[in-house]
CSV table of C-alpha atoms in Angstrom, one decimal:
chain,number,residue,atom,x,y,z
A,1,UNK,CA,0.0,0.0,0.0
A,2,UNK,CA,1.5,3.4,-0.9
A,3,UNK,CA,2.3,5.9,1.8
A,4,UNK,CA,1.4,9.0,-0.2
A,5,UNK,CA,-0.1,10.1,-3.5
A,6,UNK,CA,-3.3,8.6,-4.9
A,7,UNK,CA,-4.2,5.1,-5.8
A,8,UNK,CA,-7.2,3.3,-7.2
A,9,UNK,CA,-8.4,-0.1,-5.8
A,10,UNK,CA,-11.2,-2.6,-6.2
A,11,UNK,CA,-13.8,-2.1,-3.5
A,12,UNK,CA,-15.7,1.0,-2.2
A,13,UNK,CA,-13.6,1.5,0.9
A,14,UNK,CA,-10.1,2.8,1.5
A,15,UNK,CA,-7.7,1.6,4.2
A,16,UNK,CA,-7.2,3.5,7.5
A,17,UNK,CA,-5.6,6.9,6.9
A,18,UNK,CA,-7.1,7.2,3.5
A,19,UNK,CA,-10.5,8.3,2.1
A,20,UNK,CA,-12.2,7.8,-1.3
A,21,UNK,CA,-12.5,10.9,-3.5
A,22,UNK,CA,-14.4,9.1,-6.3
A,23,UNK,CA,-16.0,5.8,-7.1
A,24,UNK,CA,-16.3,4.1,-10.5
A,25,UNK,CA,-17.0,0.8,-12.2
A,26,UNK,CA,-14.2,-1.5,-13.2
A,27,UNK,CA,-15.4,-4.8,-14.6
A,28,UNK,CA,-12.1,-6.4,-14.0
A,29,UNK,CA,-12.8,-5.9,-10.2
A,30,UNK,CA,-15.6,-8.5,-10.6
A,31,UNK,CA,-19.2,-8.7,-9.8
A,32,UNK,CA,-21.9,-6.3,-10.9
A,33,UNK,CA,-21.3,-2.6,-11.0
A,34,UNK,CA,-23.5,0.5,-11.5
A,35,UNK,CA,-23.4,4.2,-10.5
A,36,UNK,CA,-25.4,3.2,-7.4
A,37,UNK,CA,-23.2,0.3,-6.6
A,38,UNK,CA,-19.6,1.1,-7.7
A,39,UNK,CA,-16.8,-1.5,-7.2
A,40,UNK,CA,-13.7,0.7,-7.4
A,41,UNK,CA,-12.5,3.6,-5.2
A,42,UNK,CA,-9.8,6.3,-5.7
A,43,UNK,CA,-8.1,6.8,-2.4
A,44,UNK,CA,-6.1,9.8,-1.1
A,45,UNK,CA,-4.4,10.4,2.3
A,46,UNK,CA,-6.5,11.9,5.0
A,47,UNK,CA,-5.6,15.6,5.4
A,48,UNK,CA,-7.3,18.9,5.8
A,49,UNK,CA,-11.1,18.4,5.6
A,50,UNK,CA,-12.4,15.4,3.6
A,51,UNK,CA,-15.6,13.7,2.8
A,52,UNK,CA,-15.9,9.9,3.1
A,53,UNK,CA,-18.5,7.1,2.9
A,54,UNK,CA,-20.0,6.3,6.3
A,55,UNK,CA,-21.1,8.4,9.2
A,56,UNK,CA,-18.0,7.9,11.4
A,57,UNK,CA,-14.7,9.6,11.1
A,58,UNK,CA,-11.3,8.1,11.9
A,59,UNK,CA,-9.6,8.7,15.3
A,60,UNK,CA,-8.4,12.3,15.5
A,61,UNK,CA,-11.2,13.6,13.2
A,62,UNK,CA,-14.8,14.8,13.9
A,63,UNK,CA,-17.8,14.8,11.6
A,64,UNK,CA,-18.9,18.4,10.7
A,65,UNK,CA,-21.8,17.4,8.4
A,66,UNK,CA,-23.6,14.4,6.9
A,67,UNK,CA,-25.1,14.0,3.4
A,68,UNK,CA,-26.1,11.5,0.8
A,69,UNK,CA,-23.9,10.0,-1.8
A,70,UNK,CA,-25.4,7.2,-3.8
A,71,UNK,CA,-22.0,6.0,-4.8
A,72,UNK,CA,-21.5,5.2,-1.1
A,73,UNK,CA,-24.4,2.8,-1.1
A,74,UNK,CA,-27.9,2.3,-2.6
A,75,UNK,CA,-30.0,3.7,0.2
A,76,UNK,CA,-29.7,7.2,1.6
A,77,UNK,CA,-32.0,9.8,3.0
A,78,UNK,CA,-31.8,12.9,5.2
A,79,UNK,CA,-32.8,10.7,8.1
A,80,UNK,CA,-30.2,8.1,7.2
A,81,UNK,CA,-27.2,9.7,5.6
A,82,UNK,CA,-24.3,7.6,4.3
A,83,UNK,CA,-21.5,10.2,4.0
A,84,UNK,CA,-19.7,12.3,6.5
A,85,UNK,CA,-17.5,15.4,6.2
A,86,UNK,CA,-14.5,15.0,8.6
A,87,UNK,CA,-12.3,17.7,10.0
A,88,UNK,CA,-9.3,17.5,12.4
A,89,UNK,CA,-10.1,17.6,16.1
């Protein structure tokens, strides 16, 4: 796993210390893929303020807002968001 820069991987999650900036379909990653159910993420290192799939932020970060991103998962509403904006504590 690289320590800096940007990398693209199969799956819609990024490892600890990284967050996804975009999602896409890559049929070589396997399975079915659509705009609502992507199977590839572009990951960048956590720094500054960033937005990520999920409503939790990593240790050392706090969520400042929540929103819907259908690339993060098929179901999302204002009452059940699936994306958080994280800022340093």
